[in-house]
Structure formats: C-alpha cells, structure tokens
Amino acid sequence: MAQMTMIQAITDALRTELRNDPNTLIFGEDVGVNGGVFRATEGLLKEFGEDRVFDTPLAESGIGGLSIGLALQGFRPIPEIQFFGFVFEVMDSIAGQMSRMRYRSGGRYNMPITVRSPFGGGVHTPELHSDSLEGLMAQTPGLKVVVPSTPYDAKGLLISSIRDNDPVVFLEHLKLYRAFRQEVPEGEYTIPIGKADVKREGTDLSIITYGAMVHESLKAAEELEKEGYSVEVVDLRTISPLDIETIIASVEKTGRAMVVQEAQKQAGVAANVVAEINDRAILSLEAPVLRVTAADTIYPFSQAETAWLPNYKDVIETAKKVLTF
Amino acid sequence: MASKLKNAPLDAKKALEEVEGQFQTLQILNEEGEVVNEAAMPNLTDEQLQELMRRMVYTRILDQRSISLNRQGRLGFYAPTAGQEASQLASQFALEKEDFILPGYRDVPQLIWHGLPLYQAFLFSRGHFQGNQIPEGVNVLSPQIIIGAQYVQTAGVALGMKKKGAKSVAITYTGDGGASQGDFYEGINFAGAFKAPAIFIVQNNRFAISTPVEKQSAAKTVAQKAVAAGIPGIQVDGMDPLAVYAAVHDARERAINGEGPTLIETLTYRYGPHTMAGDDPTRYRTAELDNEWEKKDPLVRFRKFLEKKGLWNEEKENQVIDQAKEDIKEAIKKADAAPKQKVTDLMSIMFEEMPFNLKEQYEIYQAKESK
C-alpha cells in the first residue's frame, strides 16, 4: 500500500496496464515527453518508449479517428483529450463512431478504447476547461461513462475501463487530482464498471452523487449529523450505466433522496437518477427527490466559480428541505 | 492608415500559380482508348486487363440493376456508381487482400471486389445488421455515412499497420465535397505526421449533391490539398482505368516502403443522381455536361483499348452481363431469406456484456417477441 493522490493512482493504473498488455497505447496532446499537462502520464514514455506512449498533432477529431483505426488493427488505445470542453471537436468519433462500431458491424469489430479526459471546476481554469459534459456522453448508447472521486476508485476503475472491450469515457475531476491522498494498493486490482459505492452509511436520507460533489456531500453529511440526521452518501462512480440496485436499496432504506451534481440542472445525469427512483421506489418515498445542481447558464467566468458551483452548503440546504418535507 | 507598399514582399500570386502548375492530370488512355503515356503504363497481364474490364462491366450492370431494384422497393439506400468504375475498381484492383478499405457511402463496389458477398451489400442497402457483418479475413469497414470520418480512421488503421510491421496499406475514399471537411485535413495530416501507409482517394465527380466543386474551394485541384499535409498529391483522369491503377499502385509501393501516405484525386463523373432518395440532377446539371462526360465513359475507352489488343469482344461482354444478372438475382433471393431483425438482436450487439439497463430491457422485448 502507498499513499497516493488521484493523479498518481491514475499514472499507476496506466503503468500497470502498459506492462500487462502490449496492445495498450497512450497518446494525445503532450502526453509523451511532457508527461501530460497534469503529469498523468509522467515517466511512461521513458519506461515504455515512443511506440507505446506518443504525442499527436493538435486535433481532437484526428485523435478520435486514430483511436478507432488503431482499435481496428487490434490495439487497445487509451487516448487523452486534454480538457473535456474540447470534446465537441471529437463528438463524432466518440458518439458517432466508436460507440456504434460493435453494433454497426453486428459484432464483427469492437472498440476497446478508453478516452481519458479531465474536467471540473474550482481551480479557476480559462474558458471551456471545466465544463461538466458527462451528460452528453451518458445519453449515448454504446458508451460507458466513469467518474471516479478517490485515488482508490480511480485506479481500480481505470484498469477495468482499459480492460473493457467496449468504449469507456473516463472523466477525471481537476480539483480531485491532488486534493488528498489515500491508501492505494500496489499492483493490479479492479473495480467493476456500473457499480456504485456507499461512501457513508445513513438511515434518514440518501444523497446520490459523483465526482467532486461526493466530497461536498460527505462534508454536508458530517454537518447534518451534528444536527441529528443520519445521511447516506452513494457515489455513483459510473454514471452510465447507473447502478440501479445500490441506488434503490439505499432509497428504500432511508425513504428520502436527493441527487447532487456539479453540472447545470438541464445537464448531467441527475434527472435520470430521479426518474429511475420515481419509477422504482415511489412507494418508499416520504418526500420528492430534489436535486442540487449548478444554474442553467454557461460555465462561469473563473472569478464567479465560488458563487456558481454547488457546494456543501447547497447540499445541506436541499437536504433539510427533503428531511422536513 | 496602411500605406501602399512599393513592391509586394512576396509574389503570392505567382507562388500559387506555381503550386497549381505542379498538379497536372495523369492520363494513360484517352477517350479513344489510345495509349497517350506509354512511360506510365502499368505492368498488367492480358488476364489482369480482362479481369479489370470484367469487373467494370459487372459493376455497371450492378448499378443498373440496383437502381431498378430500388425503384421496385426491393433495395433501400442506394448511391449510384455508373461513371465511376475506373475510379472505384481500378483503384481496388491495385490492392492486396491484406489492405484495409474504409469506404464512403458510394463505395460499395470496392467492398464487393475485396470480398464482401453481394447479398450482404444488398442487406446494407436495405438496413439489416447482417449486411455489415463483414466476413473474417475481408479487410473492410461498412460504408461510412459521416463524410470525412473514414479519413481520420484511415490514419489510425495505417498507423496500426506500421506499428505491426505489416506490408499493407489502408485506403479510403471520399468525394469532392468531402474534401471540405475538417476530418479530411486531419486525416491526411495525421497520416503524414506519422508517415503512415495510407492512400487517400478523392473521387471528384464535380458535384456534392447539387453543389458544384467550384463552390467547395478556390483551390484549382483537390490534389494540391496534399500540400497542406506535406504529402504527395496526384490528380488522375478518373475515367481512365490504367491511370487510376498506376497512381494507386505507385502510392501503395511508396506506402509499404515506409514513405508515407498519398492523396489521389480522380476526375470522374456520376451519370446518375446523388442517391435514389429523391435527388434530381436535371435541377443542377446540364445535358451538355452529361453528354461531355458520357464521351469519357471508362468502359468505352477501355473496351476500345482491349478490342484493339484482341482481348475483348461482344461475346465476352455478354457473358459478364449474364453472369452479373444471374448473381444479382441469387443475391437478392439470399437477402430476402435473411431473418427479420428483432430488438433483442440489436441489444445483443451493443456490448460484449450487456449493462444493467439493457439486460432489463432485453427481458421486456424477449417477452414481447415470444408472444
């Protein structure tokens, strides 16, 4: 075991899979000599050579196409999109092409591709770096979408994503890269994709969340405990497909639920979680399922982040509405 | 206020003219079937020349029958190919089985001659997933609908071949309109930067639906767009099977020798509409233009060429026509026999392992389907 930040856990997962499988390839803008703009691929070029870890021209769509073509030749590509706000340039390759390849070829071809990309607010990035666009991916049949919130989860989920024989979009929250350290086992281990994790057990209210909002929710749960409320925090970890079983089990136990996301209210996956709870556990509900989200504006100018991004106070406020409905 | 310079720092206009001057059309056979460029003549045996003619005649019949079957409602989506036989088939003829084809939506003939069974091509047209279940060992993708996507993917396939040390190439096709897409530039530029064994073909049939090529770009040729990627670009007479073959053969040699990709523009024409989905070329094309290009028909000139060599006659041609009609009839029958698609079929080809939501929906649809 070693104390690792999330970014170290990611690098460790990448190194593990580069060693395990000669077909894995890492490429993107500045992922080679530079080790990535956040050092996620630090040292990998040196250890594995330019044939396995390489830089590309500055063109996201080309990177997507490169991944698809390499997958058609039997490789296991792990491309990086420098910031997920740039996904619009590569929407066709991801949502129009790789997500559909197994289906459109009737199973003849498949795309074992893991698209890694950072996103998320709270670090005053310039425009279109921090936008939460996971909702777009979650709406695309043929993709799985993973958003880890801890170093331990990041490593196990990334190894699973890379080994998955269908495309996975792996979104890494910028604020969580170096926010804290955690014990992470050496060597390989996996966490199943599509499996949520109860990060805190409770009996009065279920908070269903993912990404940086997991930590805001945990902080809110601690505060609420001081007021006598027992709050359960469910970290989705995979936002497509959802772990319905874990979500519903928690809601049936607590009878009250809310969903917390960093994305705007009209975006993200919160509405989907609410709909699933309404469909499957309405008879357990003591109150409507409320959402904590950002406002339906464009992502804020960096100085306005504090006012705009949802935080633990918003979680507490909404939690009280649900608890006292 | 900007003052007028006495002399331009660079003669930009002259530089452009110089670039344009580098892209002359390669032709080997003229419209009369006469060899006008003996030096560029590809090394093909009599049997190969006859086989190429056979494929071109066969494909012309396939186009005629496909249009007719489409009108009868026995085929679905169909993009006519008549006129482009030299461009499509002579280029495929220069390939080896190991080469990988990434076709556009009009490039079904290349797939058929690379090994896709005819009945599957018909199932593709109708919209049946079995049409896209390419047989193992046939190195093709099904026709790409997103114009340009095949170009960026080709760079990846070619890089994959290079990494494996394979002596093969990835080849892709788009049209003149497609050369305006971002993915067109990214594809050729990536392949260039990685020195990957790719052949990029632009079949310039002068029209993207109703939009003439002059409205796509101020560039005099599509071939010169290769300059932007720093790779060789060639313009060929796309109605001349020998010129197309020679250009692709040459590009393939360079690619497998590690010299990187080539962009080839074939000047061609489609005699039919853009697709069978209601396009009416009389709205945007004149009869004069159609007549002018009909004189350039690749079949006419290649027939003349072969007849003069004593390698072709009416009897041979009729045999091919009969064979094509027979094969098409059989293929349509086989396509008719394909099982009707069920929603559960579609679910089971989404992932290697169905996620929760699909498992749940699978049971629902299975119950519906078993009623």
Short mmCIF file of C-alpha atoms in Angstrom, two decimals, chain A:
data_model
loop_
_atom_site.label_atom_id
_atom_site.label_comp_id
_atom_site.label_asym_id
_atom_site.label_seq_id
_atom_site.Cartn_x
_atom_site.Cartn_y
_atom_site.Cartn_z
CA MET A 1 0.00 0.00 0.00
CA ALA A 2 1.07 3.52 -0.73
CA GLN A 3 -0.37 6.94 -0.08
CA MET A 4 -1.34 8.33 -3.45
CA THR A 5 -3.09 11.32 -4.92
CA MET A 6 -5.69 10.59 -7.58
CA ILE A 7 -3.32 11.60 -10.34
CA GLN A 8 -0.66 9.23 -9.01
CA ALA A 9 -3.22 6.46 -8.86
CA ILE A 10 -4.13 7.16 -12.49
CA THR A 11 -0.49 7.06 -13.59
CA ASP A 12 -0.07 3.85 -11.63
CA ALA A 13 -3.07 2.28 -13.37
CA LEU A 14 -1.74 3.32 -16.78
CA ARG A 15 1.70 1.90 -15.96
CA THR A 16 0.14 -1.34 -14.75
CA GLU A 17 -1.80 -1.80 -17.98
CA LEU A 18 1.10 -0.79 -20.24
CA ARG A 19 3.06 -3.57 -18.52
CA ASN A 20 0.22 -6.11 -18.62
CA ASP A 21 -0.88 -5.71 -22.21
CA PRO A 22 1.47 -4.93 -25.11
CA ASN A 23 -1.51 -3.73 -27.16
CA THR A 24 -2.20 -0.76 -24.90
CA LEU A 25 -1.19 2.58 -26.40
CA ILE A 26 -1.33 6.02 -24.80
CA PHE A 27 -1.46 9.08 -27.00
CA GLY A 28 -2.73 12.64 -27.09
CA GLU A 29 -1.53 16.21 -26.98
CA ASP A 30 1.64 16.49 -24.85
CA VAL A 31 1.28 13.14 -23.12
CA GLY A 32 4.76 11.95 -24.14
CA VAL A 33 7.97 13.78 -23.21
CA ASN A 34 5.97 16.31 -21.27
CA GLY A 35 4.17 13.64 -19.24
CA GLY A 36 0.81 15.30 -19.77
CA VAL A 37 -0.33 18.77 -18.82
CA PHE A 38 -1.20 17.38 -15.35
CA ARG A 39 1.61 14.79 -15.25
CA ALA A 40 -0.87 11.93 -15.53
CA THR A 41 1.44 10.16 -17.98
CA GLU A 42 4.68 11.23 -16.25
CA GLY A 43 7.54 8.81 -16.86
CA LEU A 44 5.55 6.49 -19.12
CA LEU A 45 7.29 7.46 -22.36
CA LYS A 46 10.66 6.84 -20.72
CA GLU A 47 9.66 3.43 -19.41
CA PHE A 48 7.71 2.13 -22.44
CA GLY A 49 9.11 4.04 -25.41
CA GLU A 50 7.63 6.18 -28.13
CA ASP A 51 5.97 3.24 -29.79
CA ARG A 52 3.57 2.89 -26.83
CA VAL A 53 3.29 6.45 -25.48
CA PHE A 54 3.30 9.23 -28.06
CA ASP A 55 2.25 12.76 -28.84
CA THR A 56 -0.16 13.64 -31.61
CA PRO A 57 -0.87 16.71 -33.71
CA LEU A 58 -3.24 19.19 -32.09
CA ALA A 59 -6.56 17.91 -33.40
CA GLU A 60 -9.08 16.13 -31.18
CA SER A 61 -11.08 14.67 -34.04
CA GLY A 62 -7.92 13.19 -35.50
CA ILE A 63 -7.10 11.67 -32.10
CA GLY A 64 -10.54 10.04 -32.05
CA GLY A 65 -10.11 8.69 -35.56
CA LEU A 66 -6.61 7.47 -34.73
CA SER A 67 -8.05 5.53 -31.77
CA ILE A 68 -10.72 3.91 -33.92
CA GLY A 69 -8.25 2.92 -36.62
CA LEU A 70 -5.75 1.51 -34.11
CA ALA A 71 -8.55 -0.47 -32.44
CA LEU A 72 -9.44 -1.93 -35.86
CA GLN A 73 -5.85 -3.18 -36.02
CA GLY A 74 -6.08 -4.97 -32.67
CA PHE A 75 -4.64 -2.30 -30.38
CA ARG A 76 -6.14 -1.14 -27.08
CA PRO A 77 -5.98 2.66 -27.35
CA ILE A 78 -6.04 4.96 -24.32
CA PRO A 79 -6.29 8.41 -25.96
CA GLU A 80 -6.38 11.62 -23.94
CA ILE A 81 -8.49 14.68 -24.66
CA GLN A 82 -6.61 17.48 -22.91
CA PHE A 83 -9.77 19.07 -21.44
CA PHE A 84 -13.24 17.66 -21.84
CA GLY A 85 -14.56 21.02 -23.02
CA PHE A 86 -12.74 20.14 -26.25
CA VAL A 87 -14.91 17.05 -26.71
CA PHE A 88 -17.10 18.91 -29.20
CA GLU A 89 -14.28 18.60 -31.74
CA VAL A 90 -14.35 14.83 -31.34
CA MET A 91 -18.05 14.19 -30.71
CA ASP A 92 -18.40 12.32 -33.99
CA SER A 93 -15.50 9.96 -33.31
CA ILE A 94 -16.78 9.21 -29.80
CA ALA A 95 -20.57 9.39 -30.07
CA GLY A 96 -20.99 8.89 -33.82
CA GLN A 97 -18.37 6.23 -34.41
CA MET A 98 -16.64 4.27 -31.63
CA SER A 99 -19.83 3.92 -29.58
CA ARG A 100 -21.53 2.35 -32.59
CA MET A 101 -18.83 0.14 -34.07
CA ARG A 102 -19.78 -3.16 -32.42
CA TYR A 103 -23.44 -2.60 -33.27
CA ARG A 104 -22.97 -1.31 -36.79
CA SER A 105 -20.73 -4.23 -37.68
CA GLY A 106 -23.00 -6.77 -35.99
CA GLY A 107 -20.20 -7.70 -33.59
CA ARG A 108 -17.52 -8.09 -36.27
CA TYR A 109 -15.48 -5.19 -34.87
CA ASN A 110 -15.28 -3.77 -31.35
CA MET A 111 -13.62 -0.73 -29.84
CA PRO A 112 -11.62 -1.41 -26.64
CA ILE A 113 -10.90 2.30 -26.24
CA THR A 114 -10.64 4.30 -23.01
CA VAL A 115 -10.92 8.04 -23.57
CA ARG A 116 -9.32 9.82 -20.61
CA SER A 117 -10.13 13.46 -20.04
CA PRO A 118 -10.01 15.98 -17.20
CA PHE A 119 -12.91 18.29 -16.37
CA GLY A 120 -14.41 20.04 -13.38
CA GLY A 121 -14.41 23.38 -11.63
CA GLY A 122 -12.94 25.09 -8.61
CA VAL A 123 -9.45 25.74 -9.92
CA HIS A 124 -10.06 28.93 -11.97
CA THR A 125 -9.33 27.48 -15.37
CA PRO A 126 -9.85 29.52 -18.53
CA GLU A 127 -12.91 29.07 -20.71
CA LEU A 128 -14.17 25.60 -21.69
CA HIS A 129 -11.78 23.66 -19.46
CA SER A 130 -14.05 22.86 -16.54
CA ASP A 131 -17.45 22.25 -18.11
CA SER A 132 -19.29 19.14 -16.94
CA LEU A 133 -20.33 17.49 -20.20
CA GLU A 134 -20.75 13.94 -18.92
CA GLY A 135 -24.48 14.16 -19.62
CA LEU A 136 -23.78 14.21 -23.36
CA MET A 137 -21.81 11.00 -23.06
CA ALA A 138 -24.34 9.35 -20.75
CA GLN A 139 -27.01 9.91 -23.43
CA THR A 140 -25.04 7.97 -25.99
CA PRO A 141 -25.89 4.28 -26.38
CA GLY A 142 -22.73 2.19 -26.71
CA LEU A 143 -20.64 4.19 -24.25
CA LYS A 144 -19.89 3.67 -20.59
CA VAL A 145 -19.05 6.73 -18.54
CA VAL A 146 -16.90 6.54 -15.42
CA VAL A 147 -16.22 9.41 -12.99
CA PRO A 148 -14.04 8.47 -10.01
CA SER A 149 -13.84 10.59 -6.87
CA THR A 150 -10.98 8.94 -4.96
CA PRO A 151 -7.46 7.66 -5.72
CA TYR A 152 -8.51 4.09 -4.85
CA ASP A 153 -11.55 4.18 -7.13
CA ALA A 154 -9.61 5.92 -9.90
CA LYS A 155 -7.01 3.16 -10.14
CA GLY A 156 -9.38 0.21 -9.96
CA LEU A 157 -11.88 1.78 -12.33
CA LEU A 158 -9.25 2.85 -14.85
CA ILE A 159 -7.81 -0.67 -15.00
CA SER A 160 -11.34 -2.01 -15.54
CA SER A 161 -12.03 0.63 -18.18
CA ILE A 162 -8.88 -0.23 -20.12
CA ARG A 163 -9.67 -3.95 -20.00
CA ASP A 164 -13.27 -3.40 -21.10
CA ASN A 165 -13.71 -4.42 -24.73
CA ASP A 166 -16.14 -1.58 -25.42
CA PRO A 167 -15.50 2.18 -25.31
CA VAL A 168 -15.33 3.88 -21.92
CA VAL A 169 -15.18 7.62 -21.30
CA PHE A 170 -13.11 8.12 -18.13
CA LEU A 171 -13.55 11.62 -16.69
CA GLU A 172 -11.03 12.93 -14.18
CA HIS A 173 -12.01 15.86 -11.98
CA LEU A 174 -9.32 18.54 -11.97
CA LYS A 175 -9.94 19.56 -8.40
CA LEU A 176 -9.58 16.00 -7.19
CA TYR A 177 -6.24 15.32 -8.92
CA ARG A 178 -4.18 16.37 -5.92
CA ALA A 179 -6.82 17.30 -3.34
CA PHE A 180 -5.93 14.50 -0.92
CA ARG A 181 -4.00 11.26 -0.54
CA GLN A 182 -5.39 7.83 0.09
CA GLU A 183 -4.08 4.31 0.62
CA VAL A 184 -3.91 2.66 -2.79
CA PRO A 185 -2.82 -0.98 -3.16
CA GLU A 186 0.28 -1.76 -5.22
CA GLY A 187 -0.15 -3.81 -8.38
CA GLU A 188 -3.37 -4.57 -10.14
CA TYR A 189 -6.91 -4.63 -8.82
CA THR A 190 -10.18 -3.83 -10.50
CA ILE A 191 -13.47 -2.22 -9.57
CA PRO A 192 -16.47 -3.29 -11.63
CA ILE A 193 -17.84 -0.64 -14.01
CA GLY A 194 -21.50 0.12 -13.34
CA LYS A 195 -21.12 -0.39 -9.60
CA ALA A 196 -21.80 2.44 -7.15
CA ASP A 197 -20.17 2.69 -3.73
CA VAL A 198 -21.75 3.71 -0.46
CA LYS A 199 -19.17 6.17 0.86
CA ARG A 200 -21.06 6.78 4.08
CA GLU A 201 -23.90 4.82 5.60
CA GLY A 202 -27.01 6.50 6.96
CA THR A 203 -30.70 5.94 7.63
CA ASP A 204 -32.54 9.26 7.15
CA LEU A 205 -31.59 10.45 3.68
CA SER A 206 -29.78 9.14 0.59
CA ILE A 207 -27.53 11.54 -1.28
CA ILE A 208 -26.68 10.20 -4.73
CA THR A 209 -23.75 11.94 -6.31
CA TYR A 210 -20.47 11.67 -8.26
CA GLY A 211 -17.22 13.47 -8.96
CA ALA A 212 -16.21 16.41 -6.79
CA MET A 213 -19.72 16.56 -5.35
CA VAL A 214 -19.05 13.31 -3.46
CA HIS A 215 -16.77 15.25 -1.14
CA GLU A 216 -19.18 18.18 -0.79
CA SER A 217 -21.89 15.65 0.07
CA LEU A 218 -19.69 13.91 2.64
CA LYS A 219 -18.91 17.25 4.25
CA ALA A 220 -22.63 18.11 4.29
CA ALA A 221 -23.42 14.72 5.82
CA GLU A 222 -20.98 15.40 8.66
CA GLU A 223 -22.62 18.76 9.37
CA LEU A 224 -26.07 17.22 9.23
CA GLU A 225 -25.01 14.53 11.66
CA LYS A 226 -24.31 17.27 14.18
CA GLU A 227 -27.98 18.17 13.86
CA GLY A 228 -29.00 14.57 14.39
CA TYR A 229 -29.57 13.46 10.81
CA SER A 230 -28.08 10.21 9.54
CA VAL A 231 -27.17 10.69 5.88
CA GLU A 232 -26.11 8.01 3.39
CA VAL A 233 -23.81 9.09 0.57
CA VAL A 234 -23.87 6.97 -2.59
CA ASP A 235 -21.00 7.63 -5.01
CA LEU A 236 -22.23 6.51 -8.43
CA ARG A 237 -18.67 6.07 -9.77
CA THR A 238 -20.18 5.01 -13.12
CA ILE A 239 -22.83 7.39 -14.42
CA SER A 240 -23.73 5.23 -17.41
CA PRO A 241 -24.96 2.61 -16.83
CA LEU A 242 -26.33 3.51 -13.39
CA ASP A 243 -26.13 1.05 -10.52
CA ILE A 244 -29.88 0.87 -10.03
CA GLU A 245 -29.63 -1.85 -7.39
CA THR A 246 -27.48 0.18 -5.00
CA ILE A 247 -29.45 3.39 -5.56
CA ILE A 248 -32.82 1.75 -4.95
CA ALA A 249 -31.63 -0.25 -1.94
CA SER A 250 -30.44 2.95 -0.32
CA VAL A 251 -33.65 4.86 -1.09
CA GLU A 252 -35.82 2.01 0.17
CA LYS A 253 -33.86 2.07 3.41
CA THR A 254 -33.92 5.83 4.00
CA GLY A 255 -37.20 6.82 2.34
CA ARG A 256 -35.74 10.17 1.28
CA ALA A 257 -33.32 11.01 -1.50
CA MET A 258 -31.59 13.79 -3.36
CA VAL A 259 -29.16 13.93 -6.26
CA VAL A 260 -26.12 16.19 -6.29
CA GLN A 261 -24.17 17.13 -9.39
CA GLU A 262 -21.80 19.90 -10.43
CA ALA A 263 -23.36 20.21 -13.90
CA GLN A 264 -26.18 22.58 -14.74
CA LYS A 265 -29.69 21.43 -13.88
CA GLN A 266 -30.54 20.75 -17.53
CA ALA A 267 -27.32 18.75 -17.96
CA GLY A 268 -25.55 15.96 -16.06
CA VAL A 269 -27.39 12.79 -15.07
CA ALA A 270 -29.39 13.90 -12.01
CA ALA A 271 -32.71 13.95 -13.87
CA ASN A 272 -32.11 10.39 -14.95
CA VAL A 273 -31.42 9.26 -11.37
CA VAL A 274 -34.60 10.99 -10.17
CA ALA A 275 -36.63 9.30 -12.90
CA GLU A 276 -35.26 5.87 -12.01
CA ILE A 277 -36.12 6.38 -8.32
CA ASN A 278 -39.62 7.59 -9.22
CA ASP A 279 -40.11 4.55 -11.46
CA ARG A 280 -38.87 2.00 -9.00
CA ALA A 281 -39.26 3.20 -5.41
CA ILE A 282 -42.03 5.79 -5.29
CA LEU A 283 -43.83 3.85 -2.58
CA SER A 284 -40.77 4.18 -0.34
CA LEU A 285 -40.55 7.95 -0.71
CA GLU A 286 -41.51 10.25 2.15
CA ALA A 287 -40.65 13.31 0.07
CA PRO A 288 -39.91 14.23 -3.56
CA VAL A 289 -36.37 13.58 -4.82
CA LEU A 290 -34.72 17.02 -5.09
CA ARG A 291 -31.61 17.99 -6.99
CA VAL A 292 -28.59 20.12 -6.21
CA THR A 293 -27.09 21.39 -9.45
CA ALA A 294 -25.49 24.46 -10.96
CA ALA A 295 -27.63 27.12 -12.61
CA ASP A 296 -28.59 26.75 -16.26
CA THR A 297 -26.04 29.25 -17.53
CA ILE A 298 -22.82 28.74 -19.45
CA TYR A 299 -19.99 27.64 -17.12
CA PRO A 300 -18.94 30.74 -15.10
CA PHE A 301 -16.12 33.18 -15.77
CA SER A 302 -13.46 31.96 -13.38
CA GLN A 303 -13.96 34.68 -10.75
CA ALA A 304 -17.62 33.66 -10.45
CA GLU A 305 -16.91 29.99 -9.74
CA THR A 306 -17.39 30.26 -5.99
CA ALA A 307 -20.84 31.77 -6.35
CA TRP A 308 -21.88 29.40 -9.13
CA LEU A 309 -20.53 25.95 -8.31
CA PRO A 310 -22.70 23.87 -5.98
CA ASN A 311 -21.05 23.19 -2.61
CA TYR A 312 -21.74 21.52 0.70
CA LYS A 313 -23.90 24.42 1.88
CA ASP A 314 -26.24 23.92 -1.06
CA VAL A 315 -26.33 20.24 -0.22
CA ILE A 316 -27.27 20.98 3.41
CA GLU A 317 -29.97 23.43 2.37
CA THR A 318 -31.62 20.99 -0.02
CA ALA A 319 -31.16 18.09 2.40
CA LYS A 320 -33.15 19.98 5.02
CA LYS A 321 -35.95 20.57 2.53
CA VAL A 322 -36.13 16.86 1.86
CA LEU A 323 -35.78 15.93 5.53
CA THR A 324 -38.52 18.30 6.66
CA PHE A 325 -40.86 17.98 3.70
#
